[in-house]
Structure formats: structure tokens, C-alpha cells
mmCIF file with all atom_site columns, C-alpha atoms in Angstrom:
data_model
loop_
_atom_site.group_PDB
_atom_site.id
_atom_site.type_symbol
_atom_site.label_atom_id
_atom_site.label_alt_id
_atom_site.label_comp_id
_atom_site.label_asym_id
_atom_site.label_entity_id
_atom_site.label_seq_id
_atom_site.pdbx_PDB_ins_code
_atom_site.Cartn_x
_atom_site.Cartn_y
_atom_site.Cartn_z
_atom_site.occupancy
_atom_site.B_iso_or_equiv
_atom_site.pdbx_formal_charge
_atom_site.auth_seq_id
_atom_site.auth_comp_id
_atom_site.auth_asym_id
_atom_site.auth_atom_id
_atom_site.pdbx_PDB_model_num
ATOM 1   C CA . UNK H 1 1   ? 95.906  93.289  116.578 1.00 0.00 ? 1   UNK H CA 1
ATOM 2   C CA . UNK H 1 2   ? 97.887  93.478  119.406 1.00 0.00 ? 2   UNK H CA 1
ATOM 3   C CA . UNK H 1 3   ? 101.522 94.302  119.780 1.00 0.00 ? 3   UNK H CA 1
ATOM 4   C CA . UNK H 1 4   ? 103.780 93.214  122.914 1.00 0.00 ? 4   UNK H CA 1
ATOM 5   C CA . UNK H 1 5   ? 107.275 94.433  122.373 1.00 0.00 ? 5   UNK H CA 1
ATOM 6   C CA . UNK H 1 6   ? 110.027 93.222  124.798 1.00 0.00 ? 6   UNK H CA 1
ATOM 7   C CA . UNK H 1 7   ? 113.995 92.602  125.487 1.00 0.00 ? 7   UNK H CA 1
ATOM 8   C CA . UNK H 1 8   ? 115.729 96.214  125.876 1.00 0.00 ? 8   UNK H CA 1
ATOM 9   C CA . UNK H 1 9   ? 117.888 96.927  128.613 1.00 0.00 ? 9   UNK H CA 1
ATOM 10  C CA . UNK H 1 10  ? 121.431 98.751  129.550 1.00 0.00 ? 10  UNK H CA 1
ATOM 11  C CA . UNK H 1 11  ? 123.832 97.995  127.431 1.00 0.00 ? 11  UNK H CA 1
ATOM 12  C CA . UNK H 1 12  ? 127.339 99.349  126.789 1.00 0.00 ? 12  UNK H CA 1
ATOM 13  C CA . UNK H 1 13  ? 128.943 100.544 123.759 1.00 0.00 ? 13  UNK H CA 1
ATOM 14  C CA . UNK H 1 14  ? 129.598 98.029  120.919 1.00 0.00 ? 14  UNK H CA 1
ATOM 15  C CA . UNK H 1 15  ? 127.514 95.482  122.615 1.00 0.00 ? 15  UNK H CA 1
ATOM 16  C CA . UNK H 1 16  ? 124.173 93.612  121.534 1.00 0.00 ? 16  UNK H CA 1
ATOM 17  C CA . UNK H 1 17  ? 120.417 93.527  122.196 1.00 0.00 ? 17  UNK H CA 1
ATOM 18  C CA . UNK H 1 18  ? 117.501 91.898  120.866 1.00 0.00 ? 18  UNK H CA 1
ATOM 19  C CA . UNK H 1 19  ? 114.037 93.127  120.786 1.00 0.00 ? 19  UNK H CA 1
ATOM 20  C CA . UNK H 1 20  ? 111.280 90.976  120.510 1.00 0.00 ? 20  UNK H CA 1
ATOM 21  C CA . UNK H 1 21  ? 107.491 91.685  118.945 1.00 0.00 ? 21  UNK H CA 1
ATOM 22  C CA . UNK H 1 22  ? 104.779 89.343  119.507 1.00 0.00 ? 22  UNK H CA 1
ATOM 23  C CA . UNK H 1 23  ? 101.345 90.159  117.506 1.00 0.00 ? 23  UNK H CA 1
ATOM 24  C CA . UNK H 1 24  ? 98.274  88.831  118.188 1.00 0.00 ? 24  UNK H CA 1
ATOM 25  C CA . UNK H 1 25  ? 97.259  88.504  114.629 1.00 0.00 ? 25  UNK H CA 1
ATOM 26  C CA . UNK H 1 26  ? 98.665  88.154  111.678 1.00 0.00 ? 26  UNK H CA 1
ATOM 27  C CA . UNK H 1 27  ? 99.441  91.396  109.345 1.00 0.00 ? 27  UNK H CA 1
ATOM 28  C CA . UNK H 1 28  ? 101.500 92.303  105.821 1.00 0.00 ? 28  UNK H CA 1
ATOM 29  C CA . UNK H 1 29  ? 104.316 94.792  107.551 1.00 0.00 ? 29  UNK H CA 1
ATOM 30  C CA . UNK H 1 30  ? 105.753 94.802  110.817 1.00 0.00 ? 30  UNK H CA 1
ATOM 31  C CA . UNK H 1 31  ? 108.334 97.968  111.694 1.00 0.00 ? 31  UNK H CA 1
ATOM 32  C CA . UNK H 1 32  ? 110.236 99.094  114.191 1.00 0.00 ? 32  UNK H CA 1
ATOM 33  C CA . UNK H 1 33  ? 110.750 102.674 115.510 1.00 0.00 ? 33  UNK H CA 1
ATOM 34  C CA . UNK H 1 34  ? 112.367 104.635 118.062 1.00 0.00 ? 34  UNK H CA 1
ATOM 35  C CA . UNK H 1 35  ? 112.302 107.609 119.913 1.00 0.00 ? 35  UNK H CA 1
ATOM 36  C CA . UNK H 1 36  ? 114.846 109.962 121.669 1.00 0.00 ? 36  UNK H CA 1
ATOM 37  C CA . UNK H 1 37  ? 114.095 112.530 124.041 1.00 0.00 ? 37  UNK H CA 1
ATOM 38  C CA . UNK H 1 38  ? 113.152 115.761 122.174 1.00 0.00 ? 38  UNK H CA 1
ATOM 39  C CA . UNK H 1 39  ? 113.256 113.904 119.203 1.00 0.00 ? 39  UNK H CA 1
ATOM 40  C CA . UNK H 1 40  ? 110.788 113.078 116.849 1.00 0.00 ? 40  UNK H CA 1
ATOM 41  C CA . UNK H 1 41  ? 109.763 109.041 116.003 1.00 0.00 ? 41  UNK H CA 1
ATOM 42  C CA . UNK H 1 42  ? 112.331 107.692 113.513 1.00 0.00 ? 42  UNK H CA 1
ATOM 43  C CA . UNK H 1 43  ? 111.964 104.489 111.608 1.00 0.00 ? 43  UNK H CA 1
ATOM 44  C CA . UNK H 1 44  ? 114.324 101.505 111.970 1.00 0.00 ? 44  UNK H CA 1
ATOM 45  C CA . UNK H 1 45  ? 113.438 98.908  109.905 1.00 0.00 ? 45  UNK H CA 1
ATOM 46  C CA . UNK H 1 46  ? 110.682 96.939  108.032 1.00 0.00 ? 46  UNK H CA 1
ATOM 47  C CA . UNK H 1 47  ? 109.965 93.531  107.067 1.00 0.00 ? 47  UNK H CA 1
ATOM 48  C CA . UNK H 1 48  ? 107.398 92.001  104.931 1.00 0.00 ? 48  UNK H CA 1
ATOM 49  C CA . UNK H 1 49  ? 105.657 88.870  106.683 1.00 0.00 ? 49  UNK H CA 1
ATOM 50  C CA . UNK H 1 50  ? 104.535 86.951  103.601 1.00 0.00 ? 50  UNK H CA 1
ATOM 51  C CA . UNK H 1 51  ? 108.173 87.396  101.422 1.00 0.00 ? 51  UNK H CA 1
ATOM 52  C CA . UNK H 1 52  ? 110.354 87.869  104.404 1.00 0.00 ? 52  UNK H CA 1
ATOM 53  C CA . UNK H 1 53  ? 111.671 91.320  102.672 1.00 0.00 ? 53  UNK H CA 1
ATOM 54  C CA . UNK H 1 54  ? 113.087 93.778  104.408 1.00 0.00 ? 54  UNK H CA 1
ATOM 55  C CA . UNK H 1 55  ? 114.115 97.722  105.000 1.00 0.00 ? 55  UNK H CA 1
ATOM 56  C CA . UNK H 1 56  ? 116.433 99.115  107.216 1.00 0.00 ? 56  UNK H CA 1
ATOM 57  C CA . UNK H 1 57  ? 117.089 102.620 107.732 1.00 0.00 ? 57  UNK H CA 1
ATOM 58  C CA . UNK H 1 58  ? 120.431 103.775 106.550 1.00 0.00 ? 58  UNK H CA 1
ATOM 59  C CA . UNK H 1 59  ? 121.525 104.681 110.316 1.00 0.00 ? 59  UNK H CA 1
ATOM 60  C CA . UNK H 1 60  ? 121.347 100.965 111.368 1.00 0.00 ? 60  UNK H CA 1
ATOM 61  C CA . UNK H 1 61  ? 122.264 99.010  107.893 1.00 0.00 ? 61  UNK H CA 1
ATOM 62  C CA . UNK H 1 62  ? 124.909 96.612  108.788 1.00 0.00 ? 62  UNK H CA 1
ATOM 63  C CA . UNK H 1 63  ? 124.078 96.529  112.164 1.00 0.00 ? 63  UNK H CA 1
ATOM 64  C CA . UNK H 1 64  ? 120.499 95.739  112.898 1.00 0.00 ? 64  UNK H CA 1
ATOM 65  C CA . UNK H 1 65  ? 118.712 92.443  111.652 1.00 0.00 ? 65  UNK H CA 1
ATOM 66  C CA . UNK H 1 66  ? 115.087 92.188  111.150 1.00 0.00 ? 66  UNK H CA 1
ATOM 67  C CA . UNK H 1 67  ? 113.531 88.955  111.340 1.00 0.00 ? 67  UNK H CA 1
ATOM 68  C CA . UNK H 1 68  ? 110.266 87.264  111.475 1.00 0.00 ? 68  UNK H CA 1
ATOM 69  C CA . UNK H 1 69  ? 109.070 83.886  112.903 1.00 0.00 ? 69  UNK H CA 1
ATOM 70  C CA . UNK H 1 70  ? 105.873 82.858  111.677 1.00 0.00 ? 70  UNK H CA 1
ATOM 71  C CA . UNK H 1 71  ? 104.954 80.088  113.782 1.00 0.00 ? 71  UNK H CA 1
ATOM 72  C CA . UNK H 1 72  ? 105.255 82.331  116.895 1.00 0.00 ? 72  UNK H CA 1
ATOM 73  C CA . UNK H 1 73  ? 104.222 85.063  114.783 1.00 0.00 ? 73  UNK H CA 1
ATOM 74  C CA . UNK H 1 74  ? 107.086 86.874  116.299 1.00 0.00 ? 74  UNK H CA 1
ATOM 75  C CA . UNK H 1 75  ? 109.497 89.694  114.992 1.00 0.00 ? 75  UNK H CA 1
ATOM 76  C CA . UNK H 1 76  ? 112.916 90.350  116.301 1.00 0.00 ? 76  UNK H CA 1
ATOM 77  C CA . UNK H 1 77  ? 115.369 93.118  115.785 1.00 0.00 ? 77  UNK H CA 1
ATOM 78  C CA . UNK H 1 78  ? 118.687 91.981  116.285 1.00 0.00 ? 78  UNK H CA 1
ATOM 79  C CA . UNK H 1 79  ? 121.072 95.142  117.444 1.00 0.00 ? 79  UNK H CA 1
ATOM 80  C CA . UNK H 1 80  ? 124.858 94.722  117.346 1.00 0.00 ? 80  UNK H CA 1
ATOM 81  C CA . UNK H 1 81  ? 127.319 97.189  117.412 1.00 0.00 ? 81  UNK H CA 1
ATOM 82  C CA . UNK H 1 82  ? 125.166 99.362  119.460 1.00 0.00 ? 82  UNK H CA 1
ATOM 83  C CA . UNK H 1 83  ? 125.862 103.491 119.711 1.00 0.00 ? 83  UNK H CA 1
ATOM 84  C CA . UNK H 1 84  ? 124.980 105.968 121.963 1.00 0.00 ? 84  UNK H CA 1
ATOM 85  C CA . UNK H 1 85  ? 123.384 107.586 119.354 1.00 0.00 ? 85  UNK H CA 1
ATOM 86  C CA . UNK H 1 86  ? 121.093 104.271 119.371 1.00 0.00 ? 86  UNK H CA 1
ATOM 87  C CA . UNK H 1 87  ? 119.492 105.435 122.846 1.00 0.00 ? 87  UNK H CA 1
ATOM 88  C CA . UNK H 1 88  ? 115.664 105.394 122.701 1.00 0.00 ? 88  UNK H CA 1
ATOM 89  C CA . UNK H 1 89  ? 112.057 104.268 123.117 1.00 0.00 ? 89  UNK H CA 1
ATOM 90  C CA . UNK H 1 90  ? 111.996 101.523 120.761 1.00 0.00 ? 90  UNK H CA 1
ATOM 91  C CA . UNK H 1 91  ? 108.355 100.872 119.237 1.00 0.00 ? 91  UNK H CA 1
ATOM 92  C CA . UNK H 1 92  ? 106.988 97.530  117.360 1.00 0.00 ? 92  UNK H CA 1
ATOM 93  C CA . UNK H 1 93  ? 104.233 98.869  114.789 1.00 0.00 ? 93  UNK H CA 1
ATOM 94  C CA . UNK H 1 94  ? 102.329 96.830  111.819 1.00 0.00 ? 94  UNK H CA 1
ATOM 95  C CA . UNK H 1 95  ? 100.092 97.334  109.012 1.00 0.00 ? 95  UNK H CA 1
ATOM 96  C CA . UNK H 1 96  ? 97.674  95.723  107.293 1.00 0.00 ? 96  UNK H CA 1
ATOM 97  C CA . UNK H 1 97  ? 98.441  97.581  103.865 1.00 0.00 ? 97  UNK H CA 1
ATOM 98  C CA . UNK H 1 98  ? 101.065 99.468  101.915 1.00 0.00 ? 98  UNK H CA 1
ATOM 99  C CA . UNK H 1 99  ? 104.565 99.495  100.892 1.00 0.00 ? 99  UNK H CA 1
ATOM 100 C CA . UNK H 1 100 ? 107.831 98.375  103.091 1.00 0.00 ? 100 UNK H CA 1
ATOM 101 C CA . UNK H 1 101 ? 109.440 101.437 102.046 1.00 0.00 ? 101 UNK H CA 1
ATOM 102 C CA . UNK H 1 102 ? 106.807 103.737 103.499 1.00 0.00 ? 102 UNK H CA 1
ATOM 103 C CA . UNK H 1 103 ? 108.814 105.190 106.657 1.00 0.00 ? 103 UNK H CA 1
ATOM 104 C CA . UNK H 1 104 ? 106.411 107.269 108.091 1.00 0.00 ? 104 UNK H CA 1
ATOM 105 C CA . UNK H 1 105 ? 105.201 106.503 111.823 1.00 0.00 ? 105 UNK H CA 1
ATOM 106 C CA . UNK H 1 106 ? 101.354 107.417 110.642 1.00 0.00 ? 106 UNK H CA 1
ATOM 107 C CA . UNK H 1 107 ? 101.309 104.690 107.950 1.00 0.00 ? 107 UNK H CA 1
ATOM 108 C CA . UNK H 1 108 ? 101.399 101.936 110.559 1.00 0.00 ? 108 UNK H CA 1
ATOM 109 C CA . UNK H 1 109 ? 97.914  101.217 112.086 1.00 0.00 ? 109 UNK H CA 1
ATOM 110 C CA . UNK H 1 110 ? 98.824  98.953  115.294 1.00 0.00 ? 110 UNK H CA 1
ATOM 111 C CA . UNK H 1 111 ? 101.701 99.678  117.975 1.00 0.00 ? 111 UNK H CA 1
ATOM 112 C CA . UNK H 1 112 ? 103.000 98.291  121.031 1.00 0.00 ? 112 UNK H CA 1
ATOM 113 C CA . UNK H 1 113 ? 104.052 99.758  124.452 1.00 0.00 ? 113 UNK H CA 1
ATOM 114 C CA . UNK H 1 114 ? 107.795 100.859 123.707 1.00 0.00 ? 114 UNK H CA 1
ATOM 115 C CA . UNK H 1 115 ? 111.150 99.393  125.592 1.00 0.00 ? 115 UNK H CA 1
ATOM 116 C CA . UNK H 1 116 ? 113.724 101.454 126.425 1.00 0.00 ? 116 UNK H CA 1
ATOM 117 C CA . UNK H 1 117 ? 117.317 100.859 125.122 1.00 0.00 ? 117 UNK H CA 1
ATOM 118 C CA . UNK H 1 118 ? 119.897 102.903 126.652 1.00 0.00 ? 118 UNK H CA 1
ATOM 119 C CA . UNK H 1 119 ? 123.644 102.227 125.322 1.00 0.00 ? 119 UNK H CA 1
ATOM 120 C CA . UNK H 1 120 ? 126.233 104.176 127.578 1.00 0.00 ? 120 UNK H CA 1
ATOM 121 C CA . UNK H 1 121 ? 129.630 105.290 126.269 1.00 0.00 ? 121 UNK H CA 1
#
């Protein structure tokens, strides 16, 4: 499966992005991740292809959407309200198996090429 991750960008304070993941093959979990300088891979959110479930991490609940669409077999992450804080390599991963609530980076077996989201103050 592959991965092709795309729409980050500058953005100020407050405003709104939208990343978008498009997989070469269908699989049970798509996630999204990020990474700061010096920092270690965090999770952002999860969603479940087949029952449209999903997990956010508490850092972004209320202000990120996760969403699928299945004919393009395409997943979005809608970002409003964005933060400083929210500055990072942003990573589209799946996996075949497993739970939604499983954050760790080394459960997910396919990723794509990050994009960079920088919000300035």
C-alpha cells in the first residue's frame, strides 16, 4: 500500500488547513502523526475505514476532523483553530490490523512522505 499525503503549508494563527491521504489500497486504520523538531512522533488521530470511527488525540479534540472518502479512498484531516504548538511534519500511516486506540507510531505498517505545517504566531 502506498501512502501520498498532501495540502500543508504556512498558515497563521487561528487559521485552517487540510491534509489530504490518498492510499493505494484499501486498509482497516488510517492515522495521522506529526513530528516537531527534537521531538518524538506523536499521534493525531485515527479513523476506522469500514465503521467510519474515529480517535483523536486529546491535544487536537475539537479542533481537528478526521474523515474518510471511500470512493477516492482518500483521508482528510481537517485543522482549524491552528497553534503554534501545531508546527510539524505531519505523517499519513495505515494498518491492516489492530485497534483505533492503539497510538503508537510502530503499530502502523504503511506511511507516507510527511508535509510540513508551520503555523506562525
Amino acid at each position: 500500500v502506498q501512502l501520498q499525503a498532501s495540502g500543508g503549508g504556512l498558515v497563521q494563527a487561528g487559521g485552517s488547513l487540510r491534509l489530504s491521504c490518498a492510499a493505494s489500497g484499501r486498509t482497516y486504520i488510517m492515522g495521522w502523526f506529526r513530528q516537531a523538531p527534537e521531538k518524538e512522533r506523536e499521534f493525531v488521530a485515527a479513523v476506522n475505514w469500514s465503521a467510519a470511527t474515529t480517535y483523536y488525540a486529546d491535544s487536537v479534540k475539537g479542533r481537528f476532523t478526521i474523515s474518510t472518502d471511500n470512493d477516492k479512498n482518500t483521508v482528510y484531516l481537517q485543522m482549524n483553530s491552528l497553534k503554534p504548538e501545531d508546527t510539524a511534519v505531519y505523517y499519513c500511516a495505515a494498518k491492516l490490523f489492530g485497534s483505533l486506540l492503539a497510538r503508537s507510531y510502530d503499530e502502523y505498517d504503511y506511511w507516507g512522505r510527511g508535509t510540513q505545517v508551520t503555523v506562525s504566531s
